[in-house]
XYZ file of C-alpha atoms in Angstrom:
624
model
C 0.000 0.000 0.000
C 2.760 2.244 0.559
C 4.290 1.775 -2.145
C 1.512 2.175 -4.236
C 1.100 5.555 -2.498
C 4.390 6.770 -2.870
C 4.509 5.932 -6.815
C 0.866 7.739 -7.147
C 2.631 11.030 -5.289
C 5.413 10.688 -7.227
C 3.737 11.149 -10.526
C 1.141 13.443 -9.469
C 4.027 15.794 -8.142
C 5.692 15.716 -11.506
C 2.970 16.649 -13.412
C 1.621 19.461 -10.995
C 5.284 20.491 -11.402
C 6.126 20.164 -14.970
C 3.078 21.026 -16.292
C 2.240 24.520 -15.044
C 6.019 25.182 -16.102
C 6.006 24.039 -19.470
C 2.635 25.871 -20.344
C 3.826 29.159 -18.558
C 6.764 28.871 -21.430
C 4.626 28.061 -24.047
C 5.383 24.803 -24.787
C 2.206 23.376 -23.835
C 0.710 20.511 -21.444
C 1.470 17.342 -23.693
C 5.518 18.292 -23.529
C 4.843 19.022 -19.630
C 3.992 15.840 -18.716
C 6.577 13.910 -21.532
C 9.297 15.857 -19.369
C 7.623 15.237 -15.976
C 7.872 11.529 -17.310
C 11.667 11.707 -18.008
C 11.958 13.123 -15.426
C 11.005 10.744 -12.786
C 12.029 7.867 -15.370
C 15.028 6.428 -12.560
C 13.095 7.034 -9.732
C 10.186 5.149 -11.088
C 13.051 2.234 -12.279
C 14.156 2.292 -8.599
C 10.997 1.704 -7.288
C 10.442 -1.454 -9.169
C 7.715 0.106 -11.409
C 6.271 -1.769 -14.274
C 5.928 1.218 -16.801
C 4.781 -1.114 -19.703
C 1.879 -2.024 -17.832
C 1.279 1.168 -16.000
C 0.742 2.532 -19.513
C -1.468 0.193 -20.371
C -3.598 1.211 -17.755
C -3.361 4.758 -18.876
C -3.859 4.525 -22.325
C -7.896 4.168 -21.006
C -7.829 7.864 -21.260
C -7.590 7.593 -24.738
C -10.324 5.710 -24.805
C -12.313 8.196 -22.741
C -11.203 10.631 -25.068
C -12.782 9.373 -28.073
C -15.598 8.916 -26.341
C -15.642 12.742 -25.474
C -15.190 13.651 -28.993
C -17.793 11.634 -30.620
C -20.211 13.075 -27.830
C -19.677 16.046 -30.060
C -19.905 14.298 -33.390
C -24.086 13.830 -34.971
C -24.335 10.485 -37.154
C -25.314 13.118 -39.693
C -21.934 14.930 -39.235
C -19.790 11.674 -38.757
C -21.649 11.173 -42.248
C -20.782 14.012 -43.678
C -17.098 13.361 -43.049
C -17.037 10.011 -44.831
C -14.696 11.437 -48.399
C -12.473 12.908 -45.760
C -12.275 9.622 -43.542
C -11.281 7.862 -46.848
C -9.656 10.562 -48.764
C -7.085 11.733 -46.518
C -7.082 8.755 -44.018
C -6.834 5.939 -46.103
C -4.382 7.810 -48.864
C -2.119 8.395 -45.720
C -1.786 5.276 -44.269
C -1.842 3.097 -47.071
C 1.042 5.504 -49.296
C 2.709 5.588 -45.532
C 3.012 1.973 -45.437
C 3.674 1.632 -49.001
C 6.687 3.833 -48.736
C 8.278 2.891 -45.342
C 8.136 -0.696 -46.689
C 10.102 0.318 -49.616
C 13.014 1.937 -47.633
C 12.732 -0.925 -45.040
C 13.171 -3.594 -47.613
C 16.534 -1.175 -49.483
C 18.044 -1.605 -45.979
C 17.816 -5.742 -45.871
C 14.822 -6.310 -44.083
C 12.645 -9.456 -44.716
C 9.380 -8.159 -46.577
C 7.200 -9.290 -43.678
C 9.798 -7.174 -41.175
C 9.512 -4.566 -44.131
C 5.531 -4.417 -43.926
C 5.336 -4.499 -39.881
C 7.436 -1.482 -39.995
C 5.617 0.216 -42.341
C 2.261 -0.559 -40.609
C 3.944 0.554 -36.987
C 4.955 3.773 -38.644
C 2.080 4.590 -40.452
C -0.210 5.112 -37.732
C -0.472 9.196 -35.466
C -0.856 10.010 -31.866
C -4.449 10.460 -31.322
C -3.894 11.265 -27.728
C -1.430 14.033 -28.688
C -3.093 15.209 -31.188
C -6.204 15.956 -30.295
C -5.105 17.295 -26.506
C -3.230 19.497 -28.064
C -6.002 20.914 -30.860
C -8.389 21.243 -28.067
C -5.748 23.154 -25.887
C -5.075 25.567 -28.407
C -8.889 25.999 -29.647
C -7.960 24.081 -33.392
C -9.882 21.244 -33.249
C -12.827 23.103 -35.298
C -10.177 24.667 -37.947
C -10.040 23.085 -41.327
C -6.534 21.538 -40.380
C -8.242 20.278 -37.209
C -10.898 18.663 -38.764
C -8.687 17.034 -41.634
C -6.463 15.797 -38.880
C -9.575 14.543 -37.157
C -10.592 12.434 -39.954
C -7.206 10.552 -40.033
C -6.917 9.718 -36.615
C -10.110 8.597 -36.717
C -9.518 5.900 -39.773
C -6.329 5.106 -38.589
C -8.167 3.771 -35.197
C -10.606 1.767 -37.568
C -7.455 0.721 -39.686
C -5.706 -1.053 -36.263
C -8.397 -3.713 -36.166
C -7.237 -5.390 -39.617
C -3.832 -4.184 -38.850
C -4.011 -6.347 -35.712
C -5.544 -9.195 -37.664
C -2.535 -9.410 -40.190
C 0.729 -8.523 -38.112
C 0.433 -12.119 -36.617
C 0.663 -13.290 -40.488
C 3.933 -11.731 -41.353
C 6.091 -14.382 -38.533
C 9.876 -14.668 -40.225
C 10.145 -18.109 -40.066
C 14.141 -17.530 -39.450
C 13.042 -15.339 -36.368
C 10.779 -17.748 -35.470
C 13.361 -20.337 -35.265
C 15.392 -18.153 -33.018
C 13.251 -17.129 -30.391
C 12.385 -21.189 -29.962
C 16.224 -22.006 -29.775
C 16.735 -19.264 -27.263
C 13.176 -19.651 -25.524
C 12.235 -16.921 -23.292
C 14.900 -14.068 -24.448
C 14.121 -11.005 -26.587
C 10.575 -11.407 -25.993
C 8.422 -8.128 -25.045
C 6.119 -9.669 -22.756
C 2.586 -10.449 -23.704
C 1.828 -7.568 -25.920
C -0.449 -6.027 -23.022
C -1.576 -3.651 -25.279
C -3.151 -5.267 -27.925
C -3.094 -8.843 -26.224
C -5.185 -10.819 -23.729
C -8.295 -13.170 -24.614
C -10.866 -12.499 -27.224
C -14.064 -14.892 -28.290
C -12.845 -14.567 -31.838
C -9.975 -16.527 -30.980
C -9.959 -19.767 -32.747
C -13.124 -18.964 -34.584
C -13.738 -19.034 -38.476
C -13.324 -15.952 -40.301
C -17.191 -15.672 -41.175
C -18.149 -16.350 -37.699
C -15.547 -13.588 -36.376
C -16.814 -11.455 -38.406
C -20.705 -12.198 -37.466
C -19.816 -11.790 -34.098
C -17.812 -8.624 -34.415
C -20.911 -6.893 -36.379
C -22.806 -7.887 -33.592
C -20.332 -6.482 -30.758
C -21.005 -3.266 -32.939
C -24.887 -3.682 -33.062
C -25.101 -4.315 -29.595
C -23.157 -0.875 -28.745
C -25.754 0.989 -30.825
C -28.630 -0.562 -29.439
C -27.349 0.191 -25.793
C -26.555 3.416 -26.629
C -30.228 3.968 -28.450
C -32.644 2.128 -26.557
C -30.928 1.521 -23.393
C -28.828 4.067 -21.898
C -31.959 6.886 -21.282
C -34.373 4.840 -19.016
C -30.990 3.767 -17.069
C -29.712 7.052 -16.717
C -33.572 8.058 -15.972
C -33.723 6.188 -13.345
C -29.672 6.912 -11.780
C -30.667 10.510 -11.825
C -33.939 9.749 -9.794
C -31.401 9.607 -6.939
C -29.953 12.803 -6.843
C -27.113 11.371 -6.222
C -23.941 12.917 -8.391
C -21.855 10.625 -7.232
C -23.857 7.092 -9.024
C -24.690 9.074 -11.965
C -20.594 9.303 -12.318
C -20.341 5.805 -11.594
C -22.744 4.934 -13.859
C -21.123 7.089 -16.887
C -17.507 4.926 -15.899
C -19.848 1.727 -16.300
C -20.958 2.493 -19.330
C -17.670 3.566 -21.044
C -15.680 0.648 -19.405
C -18.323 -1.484 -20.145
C -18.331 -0.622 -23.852
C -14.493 -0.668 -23.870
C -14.539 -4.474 -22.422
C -16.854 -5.640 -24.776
C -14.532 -4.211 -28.075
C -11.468 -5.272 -26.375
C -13.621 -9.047 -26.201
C -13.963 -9.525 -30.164
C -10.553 -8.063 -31.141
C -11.620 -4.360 -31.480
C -9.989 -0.883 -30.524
C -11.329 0.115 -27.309
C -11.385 3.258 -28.259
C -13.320 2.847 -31.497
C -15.895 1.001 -29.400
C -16.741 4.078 -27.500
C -16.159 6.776 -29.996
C -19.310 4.643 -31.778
C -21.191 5.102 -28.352
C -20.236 9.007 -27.776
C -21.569 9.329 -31.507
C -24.905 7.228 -30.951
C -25.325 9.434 -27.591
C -24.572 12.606 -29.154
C -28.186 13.436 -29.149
C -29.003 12.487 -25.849
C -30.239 14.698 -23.412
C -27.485 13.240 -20.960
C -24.558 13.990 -23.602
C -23.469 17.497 -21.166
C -24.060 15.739 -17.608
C -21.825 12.457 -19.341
C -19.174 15.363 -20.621
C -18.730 16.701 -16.983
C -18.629 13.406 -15.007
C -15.826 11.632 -17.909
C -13.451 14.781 -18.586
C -11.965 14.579 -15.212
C -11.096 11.025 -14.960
C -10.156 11.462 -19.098
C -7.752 14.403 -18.173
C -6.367 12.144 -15.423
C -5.573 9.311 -17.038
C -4.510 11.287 -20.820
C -1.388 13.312 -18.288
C -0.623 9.951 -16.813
C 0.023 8.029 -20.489
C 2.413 10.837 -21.678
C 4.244 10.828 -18.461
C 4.756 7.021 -18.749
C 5.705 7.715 -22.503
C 8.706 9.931 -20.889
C 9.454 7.692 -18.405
C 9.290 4.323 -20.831
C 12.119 6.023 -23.078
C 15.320 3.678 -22.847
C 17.966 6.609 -22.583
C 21.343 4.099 -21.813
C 19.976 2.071 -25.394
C 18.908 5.966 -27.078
C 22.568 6.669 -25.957
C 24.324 4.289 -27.219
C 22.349 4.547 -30.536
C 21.653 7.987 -30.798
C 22.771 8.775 -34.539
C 20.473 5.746 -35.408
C 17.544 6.761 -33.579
C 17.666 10.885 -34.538
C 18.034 9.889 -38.046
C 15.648 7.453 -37.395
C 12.858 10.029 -36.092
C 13.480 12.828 -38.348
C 13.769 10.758 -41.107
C 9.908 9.279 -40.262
C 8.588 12.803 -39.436
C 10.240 13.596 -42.957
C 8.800 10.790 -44.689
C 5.012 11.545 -43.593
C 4.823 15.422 -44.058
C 5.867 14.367 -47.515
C 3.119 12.713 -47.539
C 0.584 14.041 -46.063
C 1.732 17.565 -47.811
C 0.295 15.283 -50.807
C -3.013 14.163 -49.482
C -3.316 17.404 -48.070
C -2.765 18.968 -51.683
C -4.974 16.273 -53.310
C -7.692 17.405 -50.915
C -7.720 21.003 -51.613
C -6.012 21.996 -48.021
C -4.388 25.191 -48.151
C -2.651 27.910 -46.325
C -2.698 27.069 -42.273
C -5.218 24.331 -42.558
C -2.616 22.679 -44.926
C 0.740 23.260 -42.332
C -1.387 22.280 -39.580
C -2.784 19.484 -41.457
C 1.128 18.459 -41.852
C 2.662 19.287 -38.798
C 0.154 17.437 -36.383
C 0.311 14.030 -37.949
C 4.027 13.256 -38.895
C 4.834 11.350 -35.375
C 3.852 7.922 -34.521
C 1.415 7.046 -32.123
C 0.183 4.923 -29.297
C -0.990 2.216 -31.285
C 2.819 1.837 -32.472
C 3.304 0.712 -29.097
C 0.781 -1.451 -29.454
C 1.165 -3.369 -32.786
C 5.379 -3.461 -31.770
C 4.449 -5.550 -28.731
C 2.526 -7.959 -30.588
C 4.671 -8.182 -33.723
C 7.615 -9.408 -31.082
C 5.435 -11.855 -30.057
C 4.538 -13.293 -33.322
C 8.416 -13.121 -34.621
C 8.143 -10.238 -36.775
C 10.635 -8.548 -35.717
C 13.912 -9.036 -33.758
C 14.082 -8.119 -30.603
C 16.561 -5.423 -31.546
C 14.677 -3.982 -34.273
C 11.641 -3.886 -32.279
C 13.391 -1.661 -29.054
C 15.114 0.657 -31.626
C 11.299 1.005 -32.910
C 9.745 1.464 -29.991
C 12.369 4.492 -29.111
C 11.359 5.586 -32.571
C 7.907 5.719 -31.752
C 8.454 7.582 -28.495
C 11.021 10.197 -29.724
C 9.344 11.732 -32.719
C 5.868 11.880 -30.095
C 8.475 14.027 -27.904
C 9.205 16.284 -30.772
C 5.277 16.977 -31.680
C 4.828 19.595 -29.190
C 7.527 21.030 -31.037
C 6.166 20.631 -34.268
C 2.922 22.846 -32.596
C 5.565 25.112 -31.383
C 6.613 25.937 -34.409
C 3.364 26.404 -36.215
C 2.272 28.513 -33.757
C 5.219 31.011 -33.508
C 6.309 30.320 -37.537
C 3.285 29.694 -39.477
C 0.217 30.982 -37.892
C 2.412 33.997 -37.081
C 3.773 34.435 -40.891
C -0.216 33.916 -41.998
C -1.584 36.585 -40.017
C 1.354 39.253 -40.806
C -0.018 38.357 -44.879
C -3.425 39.765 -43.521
C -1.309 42.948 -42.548
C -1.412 45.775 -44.828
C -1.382 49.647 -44.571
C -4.617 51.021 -43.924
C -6.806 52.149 -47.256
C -7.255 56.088 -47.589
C -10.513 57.548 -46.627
C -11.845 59.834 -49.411
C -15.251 60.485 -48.120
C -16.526 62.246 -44.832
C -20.270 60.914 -43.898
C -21.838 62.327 -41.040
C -21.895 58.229 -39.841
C -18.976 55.854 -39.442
C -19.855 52.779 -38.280
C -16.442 50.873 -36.548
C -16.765 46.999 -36.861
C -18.767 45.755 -39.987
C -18.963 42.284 -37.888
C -22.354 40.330 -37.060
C -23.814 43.599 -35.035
C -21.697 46.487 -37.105
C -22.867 44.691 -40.127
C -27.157 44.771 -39.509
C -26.184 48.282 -38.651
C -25.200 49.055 -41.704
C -27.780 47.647 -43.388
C -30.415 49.318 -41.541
C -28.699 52.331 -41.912
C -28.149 52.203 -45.979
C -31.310 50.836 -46.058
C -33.243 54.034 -44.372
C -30.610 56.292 -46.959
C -28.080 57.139 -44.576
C -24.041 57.108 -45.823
C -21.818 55.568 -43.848
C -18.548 55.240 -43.449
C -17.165 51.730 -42.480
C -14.232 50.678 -41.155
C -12.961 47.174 -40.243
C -9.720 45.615 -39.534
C -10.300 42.385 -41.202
C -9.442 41.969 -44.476
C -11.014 38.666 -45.436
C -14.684 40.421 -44.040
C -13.865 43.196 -46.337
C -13.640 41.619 -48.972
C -16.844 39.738 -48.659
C -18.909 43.272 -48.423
C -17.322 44.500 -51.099
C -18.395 42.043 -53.365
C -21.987 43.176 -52.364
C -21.369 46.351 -53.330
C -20.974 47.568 -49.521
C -18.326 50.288 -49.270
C -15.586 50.010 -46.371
C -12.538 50.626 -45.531
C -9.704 48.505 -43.768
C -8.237 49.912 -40.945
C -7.410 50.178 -37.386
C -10.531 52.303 -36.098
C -8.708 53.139 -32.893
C -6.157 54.738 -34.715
C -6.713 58.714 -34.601
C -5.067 59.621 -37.644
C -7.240 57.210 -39.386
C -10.374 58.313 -37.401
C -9.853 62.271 -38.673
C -9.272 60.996 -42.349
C -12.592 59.402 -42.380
C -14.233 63.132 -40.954
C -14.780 62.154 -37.300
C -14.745 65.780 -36.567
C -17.281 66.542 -38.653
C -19.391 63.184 -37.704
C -22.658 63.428 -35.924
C -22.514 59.181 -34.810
C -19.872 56.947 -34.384
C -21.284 53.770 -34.197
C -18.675 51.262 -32.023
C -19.414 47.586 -32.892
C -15.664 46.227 -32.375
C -14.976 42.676 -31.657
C -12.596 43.062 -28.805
C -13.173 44.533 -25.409
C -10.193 46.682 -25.248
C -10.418 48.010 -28.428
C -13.825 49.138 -28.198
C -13.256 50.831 -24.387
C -10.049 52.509 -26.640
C -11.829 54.032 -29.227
C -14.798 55.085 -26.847
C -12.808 56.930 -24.600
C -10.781 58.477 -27.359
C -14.042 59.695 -29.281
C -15.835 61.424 -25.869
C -13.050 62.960 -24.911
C -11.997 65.055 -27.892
C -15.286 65.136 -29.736
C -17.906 65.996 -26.988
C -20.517 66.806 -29.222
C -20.414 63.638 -31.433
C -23.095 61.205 -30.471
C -21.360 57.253 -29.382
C -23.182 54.297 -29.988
C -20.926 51.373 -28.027
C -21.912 47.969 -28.313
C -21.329 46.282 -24.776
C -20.035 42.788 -24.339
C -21.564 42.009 -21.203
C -22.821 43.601 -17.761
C -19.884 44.457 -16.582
C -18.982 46.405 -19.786
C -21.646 48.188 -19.255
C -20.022 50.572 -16.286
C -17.210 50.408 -17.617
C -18.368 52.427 -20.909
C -20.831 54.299 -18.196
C -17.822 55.328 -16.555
C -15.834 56.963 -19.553
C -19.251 59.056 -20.245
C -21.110 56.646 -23.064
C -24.660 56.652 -22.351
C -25.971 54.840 -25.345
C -24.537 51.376 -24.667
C -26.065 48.117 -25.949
C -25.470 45.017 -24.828
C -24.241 42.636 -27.423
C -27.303 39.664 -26.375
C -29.638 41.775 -24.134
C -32.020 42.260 -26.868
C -32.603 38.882 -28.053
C -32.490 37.499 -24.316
C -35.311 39.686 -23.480
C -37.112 38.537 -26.565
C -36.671 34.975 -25.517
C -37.902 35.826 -22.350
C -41.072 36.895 -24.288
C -41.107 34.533 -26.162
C -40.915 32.485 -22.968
C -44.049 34.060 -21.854
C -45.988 33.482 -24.796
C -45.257 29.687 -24.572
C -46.668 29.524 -21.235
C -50.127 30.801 -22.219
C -50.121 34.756 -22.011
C -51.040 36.700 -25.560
C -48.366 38.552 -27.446
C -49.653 42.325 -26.197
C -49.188 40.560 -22.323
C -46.179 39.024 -23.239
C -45.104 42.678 -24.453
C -46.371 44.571 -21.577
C -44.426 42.088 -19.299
C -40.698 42.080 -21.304
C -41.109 46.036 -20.993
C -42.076 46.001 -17.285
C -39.050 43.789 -16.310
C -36.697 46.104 -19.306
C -37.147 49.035 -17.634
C -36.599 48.045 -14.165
C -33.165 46.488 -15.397
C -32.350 49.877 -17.291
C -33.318 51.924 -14.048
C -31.178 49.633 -11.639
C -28.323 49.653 -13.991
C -28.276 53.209 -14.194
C -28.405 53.691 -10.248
C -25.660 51.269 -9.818
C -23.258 52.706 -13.275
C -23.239 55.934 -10.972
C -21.267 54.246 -8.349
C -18.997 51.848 -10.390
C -15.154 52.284 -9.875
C -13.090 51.783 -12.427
C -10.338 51.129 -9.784
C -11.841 48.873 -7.678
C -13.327 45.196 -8.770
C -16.551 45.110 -9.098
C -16.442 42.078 -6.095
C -14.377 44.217 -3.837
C -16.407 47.501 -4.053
C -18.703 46.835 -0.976
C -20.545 50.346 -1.784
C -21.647 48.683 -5.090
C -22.425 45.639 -3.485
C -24.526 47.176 -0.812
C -26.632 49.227 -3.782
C -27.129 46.034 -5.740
C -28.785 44.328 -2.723
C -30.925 47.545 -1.701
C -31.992 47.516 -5.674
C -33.121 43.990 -5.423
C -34.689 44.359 -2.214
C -36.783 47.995 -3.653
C -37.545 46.754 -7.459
C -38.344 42.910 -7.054
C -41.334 43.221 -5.125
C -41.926 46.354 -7.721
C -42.387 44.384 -10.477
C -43.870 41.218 -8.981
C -46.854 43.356 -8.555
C -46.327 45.155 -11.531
C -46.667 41.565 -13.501
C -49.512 40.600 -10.879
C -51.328 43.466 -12.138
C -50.321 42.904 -15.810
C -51.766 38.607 -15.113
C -55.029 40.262 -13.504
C -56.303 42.205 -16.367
C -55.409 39.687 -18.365
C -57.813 37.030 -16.506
């Protein structure tokens, strides 16, 4: 027990340690906990620590992972994805495979050595991956998606890959390993191995009974899960309803893992069925936790697992070993990528994400050991392969974030246009609110004058026949060109917080007779823009919240005009109470320090809540 305890405090300590570190220096969470894992790599040795298996136990959070993600995934969407799951996944793995055979094959290897390596190789890091697209907000980009796809058919492609690995046994290996019995071996293959029904079946019945471990999880997830979570939840008792979410996932993992499938394939499937379940956000909350967990815990062990006396006697092997791999699959995905119309950042993201190798190298080297594909040499130089270039992908994000994103958005740079018209309107921001504006503006015959800072929206408008300008509206020299001191309104619909407070303050206090419009992006915002002197300030979703409400009303029974009279009655005791409480916001002091302000908001509540109760009692009565 105590040692147990002590390895669980070692690793935890690393990772709190490494982790906030590595992020705080921008290298991001994945490398924190690969360095944590290095890290404690002797310590964990010393302690007698099976890392093999320890990872093996980790690599669940992959699993929980995938479940995550296809919680976010419609069948319609998965659907919709079905050119790019073939396209780019299966052009990828199968010209991957193709070409590391090729090389493997110039350099002496046996063709089935030759093909194992090529199908080790050819496979990503899911767990890296998507961690780190979802850390840094890419998963939704074009490059994300794309990269998306082919994780996703590599994780279907392991379940023949698994099936034919055991078919490629070099007899002269073979012969080897039985005249030395019991050396070179890398134990059972934990991560692919163990019992299956399949085994020892006939290919058609495998195959029956596969479709039906896949039947059965859509079913479940269909039919089953809702009247069991239904009744969990009739508890009230968080703590089951989290039980029963791990029961569900483990139990879906089990049964895959029981006909020869991918765990984590097995409960992507379920997160997809149970996308459209009214349980998909409570099932998010209770798995991310234990999924977070468990994801820190396999990189560290794929730090710790790194064999630095063989990487050191080896090193020129295993360096040109990685970088040669990474090289060998950006050249080919650049080509899928190309084939598939990616461009720009989607296509450098697209390339930079998936040139390691993954997990499920770790995976398919254990049981290719086993079934005398490779030598035991080969297959530890391999498996050092495999862990080294999944060191270097942080990197890779590194240096798309700080190279390519960077060079990308300088392109968008450009000097600002010249202003040759002065309207008695400009209108900063021609965005989802500057834009309806705008419109409603031009639309009543007003001229405007428009400036926005994005190019790419410009260029949209203009080929409606809008007119704008690009340029930095905070910018006073740019703000005179366009006739500001001439300008009756100066409409503020920015994007950004701070540049809207910027150009507000700017305006009022050199231009006190020009009318500001300021679009608000909460509350908060509110008394800020108060404060500097704006007093027409709209908040960004008040309007259509108070329509909902409404809306709301309507729904439960009352007639639009009550409805009406009702939204207005609550409106303008919100406007009043803001107004009362703008007067003593301090810019200085947070808003949850300033005890003055907090005393006023209470008082408000206490004066205008049983205010407007009566004023909707009175509102319901005339309506009965």
């Amino acid at each position: 027990m105590t040692d147990f305890l002590l390895i669980a405090f070692v690793i935890l300590v690393a990772g709190v340690i490494a982790v906030p570190i590595a992020s705080r220096l921008g290298l991001g969470s994945v490398l924190g906990y690969l360095i944590a894992g290095m890290a404690i790599s002797p310590l964990l040795l010393g302690l007698g620590v099976d890392i093999e298996q320890l990872q093996i136990f980790a690599e669940f959070g992959v699993v929980m992972m995938l479940f995550l993600i296809g919680l976010e995934l419609e069948p319609k969407k998965l659907w919709s994805m079905r050119s790019q799951l073939l396209g780019l996944g299966g052009g990828q793995v199968t010209a991957t495979i193709a070409i590391i055979t090729i090389i493997a094959l110039l350099v002496g290897e046996p063709w089935q050595s030759a093909v194992g390596i090529g199908m080790v190789l050819a496979l990503s890091s899911t767990a890296i991956i998507l961690q780190t697209l979802n850390e840094k907000g890419l998963f939704n980009s074009d490059g994300g998606k794309a990269s998306f796809s082919v994780l996703l058919f590599q994780d279907v492609a392991v379940i023949p890959l698994l099936a034919l690995i055991p078919l490629l046994a070099v007899p002269e290996i073979a012969s080897i390993a039985s005249a030395h019995s019991g050396g070179g071996g890398h134990g059972s293959g934990g991560h692919g191995g163990g019992w299956t029904m399949t085994e020892g079946m006939p290919v058609w019945l495998s195959a029956i009974v596969t479709l039906a471990a896949i039947a059965a999880v859509v079913f479940i997830g269909n039919y089953l899960t809702r009247p069991v979570f239904r009744f969990i939840a009739a508890a009230n008792l968080r703590e089951l309803f989290t039980a029963a979410a791990l029961v569900f996932v483990i139990g879906i993992a089990l049964l895959m893992k029981s006909v020869g499938l991918s765990p984590a394939l097995g409960t992507f499937l379920a997160g997809v069925v149970l996308a459209n379940s009214e349980y998909r956000h409570e099932l998010e909350s209770d798995i991310e936790p234990f999924k977070g967990l468990l994801l820190g815990l396999f990189f560290i062990t794929v730090g710790a697992g790194i064999d630095f006396k063989l990487a050191a006697n080896n090193w020129q092997l295993v360096v040109a070993g990685s970088i040669g791999l990474i090289a060998i699959k950006m050249a080919v995905l650049a080509a899928v990528a190309r084939f598939a119309g990616l461009k720009r950042q989607a296509f450098w993201l697209f390339v930079l994400s998936l040139a390691q190798a993954g997990e499920f190298g770790f995976v398919l080297i254990g049981i290719a050991a086993n079934s005398f594909v490779f030598e035991s040499t080969l297959a530890d130089m391999l498996l050092l392969i495999v862990a080294v270039t999944m060191l270097l992908t942080p990197l890779l994000f590194i240096f798309y974030d700080k190279v390519i994103a960077h060079r990308y958005n300088n392109i968008e740079k450009r000097d600002a246009d010249s202003i040759d018209e002065e309207n008695q309107i400009i209108v900063a921001g021609r965005g989802r609110v500057g834009g309806i504006v705008d419109r409603m503006l031009a639309s009543a015959g007003f001229s405007t004058t428009v400036i926005d800072y994005d190019s790419r929206h410009l260029e949209v408008v203009r080929k409606f026949g809008f007119p704008a300008y690009f340029g930095d509206a905070t910018r006073p020299d740019l703000l005179h060109s366009a006739g500001i001191d001439k300008a009756k309104l100066l409409v503020v619909a920015l994007d950004e917080r701070d540049q809207i407070d910027t150009l507000v303050k700017y305006a009022l206090s050199n231009f006190p007779n020009l009318h500001v419009v300021a679009r608000a992006i909460d509350r908060d915002h509110v008394y800020h823009l108060w404060s500097y002197g704006c007093r027409d300030i709209i908040r960004e979703t008040y309007d259509s919240s108070v329509r909902m409400g409404r809306s709301a009303y309507e729904a439960l029974g009352l007639d639009a005009q009550q409805a009406r009279a009702m939204a207005d009655a609550w409106e303008e005791m919100d406007r009043t109470s803001m107004r009362e409480v703008a007067d003593l916001y301090d810019l200085e002091i947070p808003a949850s320090q300033n005890e003055a302000l907090m005393d006023k908001v209470k008082e408000l509540r206490g004066k205008w809540d049983p205010i407007l109760r009566e004023q909707m009692d009175d509102i319901l009565r005339r309506r009965n």
